[in-house]
mmCIF file with all atom_site columns, N, CA and C in Angstrom:
data_model
loop_
_atom_site.group_PDB
_atom_site.id
_atom_site.type_symbol
_atom_site.label_atom_id
_atom_site.label_alt_id
_atom_site.label_comp_id
_atom_site.label_asym_id
_atom_site.label_entity_id
_atom_site.label_seq_id
_atom_site.pdbx_PDB_ins_code
_atom_site.Cartn_x
_atom_site.Cartn_y
_atom_site.Cartn_z
_atom_site.occupancy
_atom_site.B_iso_or_equiv
_atom_site.pdbx_formal_charge
_atom_site.auth_seq_id
_atom_site.auth_comp_id
_atom_site.auth_asym_id
_atom_site.auth_atom_id
_atom_site.pdbx_PDB_model_num
ATOM 1   N N  . UNK A 1 1  ? 29.138 16.042 -37.355 1.00 0.00 ? 1  UNK A N  1
ATOM 2   C CA . UNK A 1 1  ? 30.560 15.884 -37.062 1.00 0.00 ? 1  UNK A CA 1
ATOM 3   C C  . UNK A 1 1  ? 30.797 14.523 -36.416 1.00 0.00 ? 1  UNK A C  1
ATOM 4   N N  . UNK A 1 2  ? 31.925 13.945 -36.713 1.00 0.00 ? 2  UNK A N  1
ATOM 5   C CA . UNK A 1 2  ? 32.288 12.637 -36.169 1.00 0.00 ? 2  UNK A CA 1
ATOM 6   C C  . UNK A 1 2  ? 32.570 12.752 -34.679 1.00 0.00 ? 2  UNK A C  1
ATOM 7   N N  . UNK A 1 3  ? 31.946 11.897 -33.909 1.00 0.00 ? 3  UNK A N  1
ATOM 8   C CA . UNK A 1 3  ? 32.187 11.868 -32.463 1.00 0.00 ? 3  UNK A CA 1
ATOM 9   C C  . UNK A 1 3  ? 33.385 10.960 -32.225 1.00 0.00 ? 3  UNK A C  1
ATOM 10  N N  . UNK A 1 4  ? 34.555 11.515 -32.453 1.00 0.00 ? 4  UNK A N  1
ATOM 11  C CA . UNK A 1 4  ? 35.778 10.721 -32.549 1.00 0.00 ? 4  UNK A CA 1
ATOM 12  C C  . UNK A 1 4  ? 36.109 9.926  -31.289 1.00 0.00 ? 4  UNK A C  1
ATOM 13  N N  . UNK A 1 5  ? 35.901 10.478 -30.098 1.00 0.00 ? 5  UNK A N  1
ATOM 14  C CA . UNK A 1 5  ? 36.234 9.738  -28.877 1.00 0.00 ? 5  UNK A CA 1
ATOM 15  C C  . UNK A 1 5  ? 35.419 8.461  -28.754 1.00 0.00 ? 5  UNK A C  1
ATOM 16  N N  . UNK A 1 6  ? 34.158 8.507  -29.151 1.00 0.00 ? 6  UNK A N  1
ATOM 17  C CA . UNK A 1 6  ? 33.306 7.327  -29.069 1.00 0.00 ? 6  UNK A CA 1
ATOM 18  C C  . UNK A 1 6  ? 33.694 6.285  -30.104 1.00 0.00 ? 6  UNK A C  1
ATOM 19  N N  . UNK A 1 7  ? 34.267 6.720  -31.220 1.00 0.00 ? 7  UNK A N  1
ATOM 20  C CA . UNK A 1 7  ? 34.692 5.789  -32.255 1.00 0.00 ? 7  UNK A CA 1
ATOM 21  C C  . UNK A 1 7  ? 35.774 4.851  -31.737 1.00 0.00 ? 7  UNK A C  1
ATOM 22  N N  . UNK A 1 8  ? 36.543 5.303  -30.748 1.00 0.00 ? 8  UNK A N  1
ATOM 23  C CA . UNK A 1 8  ? 37.594 4.466  -30.187 1.00 0.00 ? 8  UNK A CA 1
ATOM 24  C C  . UNK A 1 8  ? 37.040 3.373  -29.273 1.00 0.00 ? 8  UNK A C  1
ATOM 25  N N  . UNK A 1 9  ? 35.763 3.434  -28.935 1.00 0.00 ? 9  UNK A N  1
ATOM 26  C CA . UNK A 1 9  ? 35.179 2.406  -28.068 1.00 0.00 ? 9  UNK A CA 1
ATOM 27  C C  . UNK A 1 9  ? 34.513 1.292  -28.880 1.00 0.00 ? 9  UNK A C  1
ATOM 28  N N  . UNK A 1 10 ? 34.611 1.339  -30.192 1.00 0.00 ? 10 UNK A N  1
ATOM 29  C CA . UNK A 1 10 ? 33.962 0.330  -31.027 1.00 0.00 ? 10 UNK A CA 1
ATOM 30  C C  . UNK A 1 10 ? 34.947 -0.796 -31.316 1.00 0.00 ? 10 UNK A C  1
ATOM 31  N N  . UNK A 1 11 ? 34.734 -1.953 -30.721 1.00 0.00 ? 11 UNK A N  1
ATOM 32  C CA . UNK A 1 11 ? 35.668 -3.078 -30.722 1.00 0.00 ? 11 UNK A CA 1
ATOM 33  C C  . UNK A 1 11 ? 36.118 -3.542 -32.105 1.00 0.00 ? 11 UNK A C  1
ATOM 34  N N  . UNK A 1 12 ? 35.261 -3.635 -33.126 1.00 0.00 ? 12 UNK A N  1
ATOM 35  C CA . UNK A 1 12 ? 35.748 -4.118 -34.423 1.00 0.00 ? 12 UNK A CA 1
ATOM 36  C C  . UNK A 1 12 ? 36.848 -3.258 -35.053 1.00 0.00 ? 12 UNK A C  1
ATOM 37  N N  . UNK A 1 13 ? 37.069 -2.060 -34.532 1.00 0.00 ? 13 UNK A N  1
ATOM 38  C CA . UNK A 1 13 ? 38.116 -1.191 -35.067 1.00 0.00 ? 13 UNK A CA 1
ATOM 39  C C  . UNK A 1 13 ? 39.386 -1.205 -34.219 1.00 0.00 ? 13 UNK A C  1
ATOM 40  N N  . UNK A 1 14 ? 39.410 -2.015 -33.172 1.00 0.00 ? 14 UNK A N  1
ATOM 41  C CA . UNK A 1 14 ? 40.548 -2.007 -32.252 1.00 0.00 ? 14 UNK A CA 1
ATOM 42  C C  . UNK A 1 14 ? 41.878 -2.371 -32.911 1.00 0.00 ? 14 UNK A C  1
ATOM 43  N N  . UNK A 1 15 ? 41.837 -3.142 -33.973 1.00 0.00 ? 15 UNK A N  1
ATOM 44  C CA . UNK A 1 15 ? 43.081 -3.559 -34.629 1.00 0.00 ? 15 UNK A CA 1
ATOM 45  C C  . UNK A 1 15 ? 43.706 -2.439 -35.466 1.00 0.00 ? 15 UNK A C  1
ATOM 46  N N  . UNK A 1 16 ? 43.088 -1.261 -35.486 1.00 0.00 ? 16 UNK A N  1
ATOM 47  C CA . UNK A 1 16 ? 43.598 -0.155 -36.299 1.00 0.00 ? 16 UNK A CA 1
ATOM 48  C C  . UNK A 1 16 ? 44.429 0.845  -35.514 1.00 0.00 ? 16 UNK A C  1
ATOM 49  N N  . UNK A 1 17 ? 44.682 0.575  -34.261 1.00 0.00 ? 17 UNK A N  1
ATOM 50  C CA . UNK A 1 17 ? 45.522 1.479  -33.476 1.00 0.00 ? 17 UNK A CA 1
ATOM 51  C C  . UNK A 1 17 ? 44.824 2.790  -33.153 1.00 0.00 ? 17 UNK A C  1
ATOM 52  N N  . UNK A 1 18 ? 45.610 3.857  -33.077 1.00 0.00 ? 18 UNK A N  1
ATOM 53  C CA . UNK A 1 18 ? 45.078 5.128  -32.576 1.00 0.00 ? 18 UNK A CA 1
ATOM 54  C C  . UNK A 1 18 ? 44.773 6.141  -33.675 1.00 0.00 ? 18 UNK A C  1
ATOM 55  N N  . UNK A 1 19 ? 44.827 5.746  -34.924 1.00 0.00 ? 19 UNK A N  1
ATOM 56  C CA . UNK A 1 19 ? 44.586 6.681  -36.019 1.00 0.00 ? 19 UNK A CA 1
ATOM 57  C C  . UNK A 1 19 ? 43.090 6.822  -36.291 1.00 0.00 ? 19 UNK A C  1
ATOM 58  N N  . UNK A 1 20 ? 42.555 7.997  -36.020 1.00 0.00 ? 20 UNK A N  1
ATOM 59  C CA . UNK A 1 20 ? 41.141 8.244  -36.308 1.00 0.00 ? 20 UNK A CA 1
ATOM 60  C C  . UNK A 1 20 ? 40.890 8.188  -37.807 1.00 0.00 ? 20 UNK A C  1
ATOM 61  N N  . UNK A 1 21 ? 41.870 8.603  -38.602 1.00 0.00 ? 21 UNK A N  1
ATOM 62  C CA . UNK A 1 21 ? 41.717 8.563  -40.058 1.00 0.00 ? 21 UNK A CA 1
ATOM 63  C C  . UNK A 1 21 ? 41.570 7.130  -40.548 1.00 0.00 ? 21 UNK A C  1
ATOM 64  N N  . UNK A 1 22 ? 42.384 6.226  -40.032 1.00 0.00 ? 22 UNK A N  1
ATOM 65  C CA . UNK A 1 22 ? 42.291 4.816  -40.441 1.00 0.00 ? 22 UNK A CA 1
ATOM 66  C C  . UNK A 1 22 ? 40.962 4.212  -40.017 1.00 0.00 ? 22 UNK A C  1
ATOM 67  N N  . UNK A 1 23 ? 40.519 4.556  -38.835 1.00 0.00 ? 23 UNK A N  1
ATOM 68  C CA . UNK A 1 23 ? 39.227 4.044  -38.362 1.00 0.00 ? 23 UNK A CA 1
ATOM 69  C C  . UNK A 1 23 ? 38.090 4.543  -39.237 1.00 0.00 ? 23 UNK A C  1
ATOM 70  N N  . UNK A 1 24 ? 38.131 5.815  -39.590 1.00 0.00 ? 24 UNK A N  1
ATOM 71  C CA . UNK A 1 24 ? 37.086 6.387  -40.442 1.00 0.00 ? 24 UNK A CA 1
ATOM 72  C C  . UNK A 1 24 ? 37.125 5.774  -41.841 1.00 0.00 ? 24 UNK A C  1
ATOM 73  N N  . UNK A 1 25 ? 38.312 5.655  -42.415 1.00 0.00 ? 25 UNK A N  1
ATOM 74  C CA . UNK A 1 25 ? 38.439 5.054  -43.747 1.00 0.00 ? 25 UNK A CA 1
ATOM 75  C C  . UNK A 1 25 ? 37.968 3.605  -43.762 1.00 0.00 ? 25 UNK A C  1
ATOM 76  N N  . UNK A 1 26 ? 38.319 2.858  -42.743 1.00 0.00 ? 26 UNK A N  1
ATOM 77  C CA . UNK A 1 26 ? 37.908 1.453  -42.673 1.00 0.00 ? 26 UNK A CA 1
ATOM 78  C C  . UNK A 1 26 ? 36.390 1.356  -42.620 1.00 0.00 ? 26 UNK A C  1
ATOM 79  N N  . UNK A 1 27 ? 35.763 2.251  -41.878 1.00 0.00 ? 27 UNK A N  1
ATOM 80  C CA . UNK A 1 27 ? 34.305 2.241  -41.779 1.00 0.00 ? 27 UNK A CA 1
ATOM 81  C C  . UNK A 1 27 ? 33.677 2.579  -43.116 1.00 0.00 ? 27 UNK A C  1
ATOM 82  N N  . UNK A 1 28 ? 34.120 3.659  -43.741 1.00 0.00 ? 28 UNK A N  1
ATOM 83  C CA . UNK A 1 28 ? 33.527 4.109  -44.998 1.00 0.00 ? 28 UNK A CA 1
ATOM 84  C C  . UNK A 1 28 ? 33.727 3.085  -46.104 1.00 0.00 ? 28 UNK A C  1
ATOM 85  N N  . UNK A 1 29 ? 34.923 2.519  -46.202 1.00 0.00 ? 29 UNK A N  1
ATOM 86  C CA . UNK A 1 29 ? 35.179 1.556  -47.284 1.00 0.00 ? 29 UNK A CA 1
ATOM 87  C C  . UNK A 1 29 ? 34.415 0.253  -47.082 1.00 0.00 ? 29 UNK A C  1
ATOM 88  N N  . UNK A 1 30 ? 33.877 0.038  -45.894 1.00 0.00 ? 30 UNK A N  1
ATOM 89  C CA . UNK A 1 30 ? 33.131 -1.180 -45.596 1.00 0.00 ? 30 UNK A CA 1
ATOM 90  C C  . UNK A 1 30 ? 31.637 -1.044 -45.859 1.00 0.00 ? 30 UNK A C  1
ATOM 91  N N  . UNK A 1 31 ? 31.179 0.155  -46.145 1.00 0.00 ? 31 UNK A N  1
ATOM 92  C CA . UNK A 1 31 ? 29.754 0.350  -46.406 1.00 0.00 ? 31 UNK A CA 1
ATOM 93  C C  . UNK A 1 31 ? 29.369 -0.222 -47.768 1.00 0.00 ? 31 UNK A C  1
ATOM 94  N N  . UNK A 1 32 ? 28.204 -0.795 -47.825 1.00 0.00 ? 32 UNK A N  1
ATOM 95  C CA . UNK A 1 32 ? 27.694 -1.353 -49.073 1.00 0.00 ? 32 UNK A CA 1
ATOM 96  C C  . UNK A 1 32 ? 27.550 -0.223 -50.097 1.00 0.00 ? 32 UNK A C  1
ATOM 97  N N  . UNK A 1 33 ? 28.038 -0.453 -51.285 1.00 0.00 ? 33 UNK A N  1
ATOM 98  C CA . UNK A 1 33 ? 27.890 0.516  -52.363 1.00 0.00 ? 33 UNK A CA 1
ATOM 99  C C  . UNK A 1 33 ? 29.036 1.499  -52.497 1.00 0.00 ? 33 UNK A C  1
ATOM 100 N N  . UNK A 1 34 ? 29.914 1.551  -51.513 1.00 0.00 ? 34 UNK A N  1
ATOM 101 C CA . UNK A 1 34 ? 31.057 2.469  -51.598 1.00 0.00 ? 34 UNK A CA 1
ATOM 102 C C  . UNK A 1 34 ? 32.171 1.758  -52.354 1.00 0.00 ? 34 UNK A C  1
ATOM 103 N N  . UNK A 1 35 ? 32.599 2.363  -53.450 1.00 0.00 ? 35 UNK A N  1
ATOM 104 C CA . UNK A 1 35 ? 33.671 1.769  -54.243 1.00 0.00 ? 35 UNK A CA 1
ATOM 105 C C  . UNK A 1 35 ? 34.940 2.605  -54.207 1.00 0.00 ? 35 UNK A C  1
ATOM 106 N N  . UNK A 1 36 ? 34.816 3.874  -53.823 1.00 0.00 ? 36 UNK A N  1
ATOM 107 C CA . UNK A 1 36 ? 35.971 4.768  -53.806 1.00 0.00 ? 36 UNK A CA 1
ATOM 108 C C  . UNK A 1 36 ? 35.859 5.715  -52.624 1.00 0.00 ? 36 UNK A C  1
ATOM 109 N N  . UNK A 1 37 ? 36.974 5.964  -51.972 1.00 0.00 ? 37 UNK A N  1
ATOM 110 C CA . UNK A 1 37 ? 37.046 6.972  -50.910 1.00 0.00 ? 37 UNK A CA 1
ATOM 111 C C  . UNK A 1 37 ? 38.114 7.976  -51.305 1.00 0.00 ? 37 UNK A C  1
ATOM 112 N N  . UNK A 1 38 ? 37.740 9.232  -51.350 1.00 0.00 ? 38 UNK A N  1
ATOM 113 C CA . UNK A 1 38 ? 38.709 10.278 -51.668 1.00 0.00 ? 38 UNK A CA 1
ATOM 114 C C  . UNK A 1 38 ? 39.254 10.830 -50.361 1.00 0.00 ? 38 UNK A C  1
ATOM 115 N N  . UNK A 1 39 ? 40.558 10.780 -50.216 1.00 0.00 ? 39 UNK A N  1
ATOM 116 C CA . UNK A 1 39 ? 41.183 11.247 -48.990 1.00 0.00 ? 39 UNK A CA 1
ATOM 117 C C  . UNK A 1 39 ? 42.321 12.203 -49.319 1.00 0.00 ? 39 UNK A C  1
ATOM 118 N N  . UNK A 1 40 ? 42.556 13.139 -48.433 1.00 0.00 ? 40 UNK A N  1
ATOM 119 C CA . UNK A 1 40 ? 43.687 14.044 -48.580 1.00 0.00 ? 40 UNK A CA 1
ATOM 120 C C  . UNK A 1 40 ? 44.824 13.565 -47.695 1.00 0.00 ? 40 UNK A C  1
ATOM 121 N N  . UNK A 1 41 ? 45.993 13.466 -48.269 1.00 0.00 ? 41 UNK A N  1
ATOM 122 C CA . UNK A 1 41 ? 47.150 12.987 -47.516 1.00 0.00 ? 41 UNK A CA 1
ATOM 123 C C  . UNK A 1 41 ? 48.281 13.994 -47.694 1.00 0.00 ? 41 UNK A C  1
ATOM 124 N N  . UNK A 1 42 ? 48.830 14.442 -46.575 1.00 0.00 ? 42 UNK A N  1
ATOM 125 C CA . UNK A 1 42 ? 49.876 15.456 -46.623 1.00 0.00 ? 42 UNK A CA 1
ATOM 126 C C  . UNK A 1 42 ? 51.281 14.889 -46.534 1.00 0.00 ? 42 UNK A C  1
ATOM 127 N N  . UNK A 1 43 ? 51.405 13.690 -46.004 1.00 0.00 ? 43 UNK A N  1
ATOM 128 C CA . UNK A 1 43 ? 52.747 13.128 -45.807 1.00 0.00 ? 43 UNK A CA 1
ATOM 129 C C  . UNK A 1 43 ? 52.809 11.702 -46.345 1.00 0.00 ? 43 UNK A C  1
ATOM 130 N N  . UNK A 1 44 ? 54.018 11.245 -46.561 1.00 0.00 ? 44 UNK A N  1
ATOM 131 C CA . UNK A 1 44 ? 54.233 9.862  -46.982 1.00 0.00 ? 44 UNK A CA 1
ATOM 132 C C  . UNK A 1 44 ? 53.707 8.911  -45.909 1.00 0.00 ? 44 UNK A C  1
ATOM 133 N N  . UNK A 1 45 ? 53.859 9.274  -44.661 1.00 0.00 ? 45 UNK A N  1
ATOM 134 C CA . UNK A 1 45 ? 53.351 8.437  -43.564 1.00 0.00 ? 45 UNK A CA 1
ATOM 135 C C  . UNK A 1 45 ? 51.841 8.231  -43.687 1.00 0.00 ? 45 UNK A C  1
ATOM 136 N N  . UNK A 1 46 ? 51.101 9.280  -44.033 1.00 0.00 ? 46 UNK A N  1
ATOM 137 C CA . UNK A 1 46 ? 49.652 9.147  -44.213 1.00 0.00 ? 46 UNK A CA 1
ATOM 138 C C  . UNK A 1 46 ? 49.337 8.168  -45.338 1.00 0.00 ? 46 UNK A C  1
ATOM 139 N N  . UNK A 1 47 ? 50.066 8.271  -46.425 1.00 0.00 ? 47 UNK A N  1
ATOM 140 C CA . UNK A 1 47 ? 49.862 7.358  -47.554 1.00 0.00 ? 47 UNK A CA 1
ATOM 141 C C  . UNK A 1 47 ? 50.118 5.921  -47.113 1.00 0.00 ? 47 UNK A C  1
ATOM 142 N N  . UNK A 1 48 ? 51.211 5.700  -46.407 1.00 0.00 ? 48 UNK A N  1
ATOM 143 C CA . UNK A 1 48 ? 51.565 4.353  -45.948 1.00 0.00 ? 48 UNK A CA 1
ATOM 144 C C  . UNK A 1 48 ? 50.512 3.785  -45.004 1.00 0.00 ? 48 UNK A C  1
ATOM 145 N N  . UNK A 1 49 ? 50.028 4.615  -44.071 1.00 0.00 ? 49 UNK A N  1
ATOM 146 C CA . UNK A 1 49 ? 48.982 4.161  -43.140 1.00 0.00 ? 49 UNK A CA 1
ATOM 147 C C  . UNK A 1 49 ? 47.728 3.765  -43.900 1.00 0.00 ? 49 UNK A C  1
ATOM 148 N N  . UNK A 1 50 ? 47.334 4.600  -44.850 1.00 0.00 ? 50 UNK A N  1
ATOM 149 C CA . UNK A 1 50 ? 46.110 4.317  -45.599 1.00 0.00 ? 50 UNK A CA 1
ATOM 150 C C  . UNK A 1 50 ? 46.258 3.072  -46.468 1.00 0.00 ? 50 UNK A C  1
ATOM 151 N N  . UNK A 1 51 ? 47.414 2.862  -47.050 1.00 0.00 ? 51 UNK A N  1
ATOM 152 C CA . UNK A 1 51 ? 47.633 1.676  -47.875 1.00 0.00 ? 51 UNK A CA 1
ATOM 153 C C  . UNK A 1 51 ? 47.591 0.391  -47.052 1.00 0.00 ? 51 UNK A C  1
ATOM 154 N N  . UNK A 1 52 ? 47.938 0.466  -45.772 1.00 0.00 ? 52 UNK A N  1
ATOM 155 C CA . UNK A 1 52 ? 47.883 -0.714 -44.902 1.00 0.00 ? 52 UNK A CA 1
ATOM 156 C C  . UNK A 1 52 ? 46.457 -1.258 -44.785 1.00 0.00 ? 52 UNK A C  1
ATOM 157 N N  . UNK A 1 53 ? 45.468 -0.372 -44.936 1.00 0.00 ? 53 UNK A N  1
ATOM 158 C CA . UNK A 1 53 ? 44.075 -0.819 -44.851 1.00 0.00 ? 53 UNK A CA 1
ATOM 159 C C  . UNK A 1 53 ? 43.724 -1.819 -45.948 1.00 0.00 ? 53 UNK A C  1
ATOM 160 N N  . UNK A 1 54 ? 44.407 -1.731 -47.084 1.00 0.00 ? 54 UNK A N  1
ATOM 161 C CA . UNK A 1 54 ? 44.125 -2.659 -48.179 1.00 0.00 ? 54 UNK A CA 1
ATOM 162 C C  . UNK A 1 54 ? 44.476 -4.095 -47.824 1.00 0.00 ? 54 UNK A C  1
ATOM 163 N N  . UNK A 1 55 ? 45.323 -4.266 -46.828 1.00 0.00 ? 55 UNK A N  1
ATOM 164 C CA . UNK A 1 55 ? 45.719 -5.607 -46.382 1.00 0.00 ? 55 UNK A CA 1
ATOM 165 C C  . UNK A 1 55 ? 44.729 -6.190 -45.388 1.00 0.00 ? 55 UNK A C  1
ATOM 166 N N  . UNK A 1 56 ? 43.803 -5.380 -44.918 1.00 0.00 ? 56 UNK A N  1
ATOM 167 C CA . UNK A 1 56 ? 42.859 -5.810 -43.891 1.00 0.00 ? 56 UNK A CA 1
ATOM 168 C C  . UNK A 1 56 ? 41.501 -6.090 -44.514 1.00 0.00 ? 56 UNK A C  1
ATOM 169 N N  . UNK A 1 57 ? 40.801 -7.067 -43.983 1.00 0.00 ? 57 UNK A N  1
ATOM 170 C CA . UNK A 1 57 ? 39.446 -7.298 -44.485 1.00 0.00 ? 57 UNK A CA 1
ATOM 171 C C  . UNK A 1 57 ? 38.533 -6.147 -44.088 1.00 0.00 ? 57 UNK A C  1
ATOM 172 N N  . UNK A 1 58 ? 37.559 -5.891 -44.929 1.00 0.00 ? 58 UNK A N  1
ATOM 173 C CA . UNK A 1 58 ? 36.578 -4.864 -44.598 1.00 0.00 ? 58 UNK A CA 1
ATOM 174 C C  . UNK A 1 58 ? 35.750 -5.334 -43.408 1.00 0.00 ? 58 UNK A C  1
ATOM 175 N N  . UNK A 1 59 ? 35.137 -4.376 -42.714 1.00 0.00 ? 59 UNK A N  1
ATOM 176 C CA . UNK A 1 59 ? 34.179 -4.714 -41.662 1.00 0.00 ? 59 UNK A CA 1
ATOM 177 C C  . UNK A 1 59 ? 32.960 -5.340 -42.325 1.00 0.00 ? 59 UNK A C  1
ATOM 178 N N  . UNK A 1 60 ? 32.207 -6.114 -41.581 1.00 0.00 ? 60 UNK A N  1
ATOM 179 C CA . UNK A 1 60 ? 30.959 -6.567 -42.179 1.00 0.00 ? 60 UNK A CA 1
ATOM 180 C C  . UNK A 1 60 ? 30.021 -5.359 -42.268 1.00 0.00 ? 60 UNK A C  1
ATOM 181 N N  . UNK A 1 61 ? 29.104 -5.436 -43.193 1.00 0.00 ? 61 UNK A N  1
ATOM 182 C CA . UNK A 1 61 ? 28.226 -4.302 -43.494 1.00 0.00 ? 61 UNK A CA 1
ATOM 183 C C  . UNK A 1 61 ? 27.439 -3.853 -42.277 1.00 0.00 ? 61 UNK A C  1
ATOM 184 N N  . UNK A 1 62 ? 27.004 -4.793 -41.448 1.00 0.00 ? 62 UNK A N  1
ATOM 185 C CA . UNK A 1 62 ? 26.237 -4.435 -40.244 1.00 0.00 ? 62 UNK A CA 1
ATOM 186 C C  . UNK A 1 62 ? 27.060 -3.565 -39.299 1.00 0.00 ? 62 UNK A C  1
ATOM 187 N N  . UNK A 1 63 ? 28.318 -3.946 -39.056 1.00 0.00 ? 63 UNK A N  1
ATOM 188 C CA . UNK A 1 63 ? 29.163 -3.147 -38.164 1.00 0.00 ? 63 UNK A CA 1
ATOM 189 C C  . UNK A 1 63 ? 29.418 -1.766 -38.740 1.00 0.00 ? 63 UNK A C  1
ATOM 190 N N  . UNK A 1 64 ? 29.697 -1.682 -40.033 1.00 0.00 ? 64 UNK A N  1
ATOM 191 C CA . UNK A 1 64 ? 29.951 -0.380 -40.655 1.00 0.00 ? 64 UNK A CA 1
ATOM 192 C C  . UNK A 1 64 ? 28.716 0.510  -40.539 1.00 0.00 ? 64 UNK A C  1
ATOM 193 N N  . UNK A 1 65 ? 27.552 -0.035 -40.812 1.00 0.00 ? 65 UNK A N  1
ATOM 194 C CA . UNK A 1 65 ? 26.311 0.741  -40.708 1.00 0.00 ? 65 UNK A CA 1
ATOM 195 C C  . UNK A 1 65 ? 26.041 1.168  -39.271 1.00 0.00 ? 65 UNK A C  1
ATOM 196 N N  . UNK A 1 66 ? 26.329 0.284  -38.327 1.00 0.00 ? 66 UNK A N  1
ATOM 197 C CA . UNK A 1 66 ? 26.130 0.617  -36.914 1.00 0.00 ? 66 UNK A CA 1
ATOM 198 C C  . UNK A 1 66 ? 27.037 1.772  -36.504 1.00 0.00 ? 66 UNK A C  1
ATOM 199 N N  . UNK A 1 67 ? 28.272 1.763  -36.955 1.00 0.00 ? 67 UNK A N  1
ATOM 200 C CA . UNK A 1 67 ? 29.179 2.860  -36.634 1.00 0.00 ? 67 UNK A CA 1
ATOM 201 C C  . UNK A 1 67 ? 28.631 4.170  -37.182 1.00 0.00 ? 67 UNK A C  1
ATOM 202 N N  . UNK A 1 68 ? 28.204 4.168  -38.419 1.00 0.00 ? 68 UNK A N  1
ATOM 203 C CA . UNK A 1 68 ? 27.676 5.393  -39.032 1.00 0.00 ? 68 UNK A CA 1
ATOM 204 C C  . UNK A 1 68 ? 26.463 5.913  -38.281 1.00 0.00 ? 68 UNK A C  1
ATOM 205 N N  . UNK A 1 69 ? 25.526 5.043  -37.967 1.00 0.00 ? 69 UNK A N  1
ATOM 206 C CA . UNK A 1 69 ? 24.306 5.516  -37.283 1.00 0.00 ? 69 UNK A CA 1
ATOM 207 C C  . UNK A 1 69 ? 24.564 5.911  -35.836 1.00 0.00 ? 69 UNK A C  1
ATOM 208 N N  . UNK A 1 70 ? 25.541 5.297  -35.187 1.00 0.00 ? 70 UNK A N  1
ATOM 209 C CA . UNK A 1 70 ? 25.806 5.575  -33.782 1.00 0.00 ? 70 UNK A CA 1
ATOM 210 C C  . UNK A 1 70 ? 26.748 6.759  -33.571 1.00 0.00 ? 70 UNK A C  1
ATOM 211 N N  . UNK A 1 71 ? 27.764 6.860  -34.396 1.00 0.00 ? 71 UNK A N  1
ATOM 212 C CA . UNK A 1 71 ? 28.846 7.789  -34.100 1.00 0.00 ? 71 UNK A CA 1
ATOM 213 C C  . UNK A 1 71 ? 28.912 9.015  -35.005 1.00 0.00 ? 71 UNK A C  1
ATOM 214 N N  . UNK A 1 72 ? 28.107 9.067  -36.042 1.00 0.00 ? 72 UNK A N  1
ATOM 215 C CA . UNK A 1 72 ? 28.175 10.228 -36.940 1.00 0.00 ? 72 UNK A CA 1
ATOM 216 C C  . UNK A 1 72 ? 26.929 11.061 -36.771 1.00 0.00 ? 72 UNK A C  1
#
């Protein structure tokens, strides 16, 4: 299970605000070899938040891997 409170202490994700979903998506989409992320969205707001990630650069692979090994 994701240790969500600790995920908020990881500085490279600070520009994503308070959405745990955005932080998780940003991490997963930044992993080497990941080309698609399947997500469930219940509201238009969720869709809009997730689409905003496309405007942001991915994390570097080292940071994404560190998040996975440390927080998952």
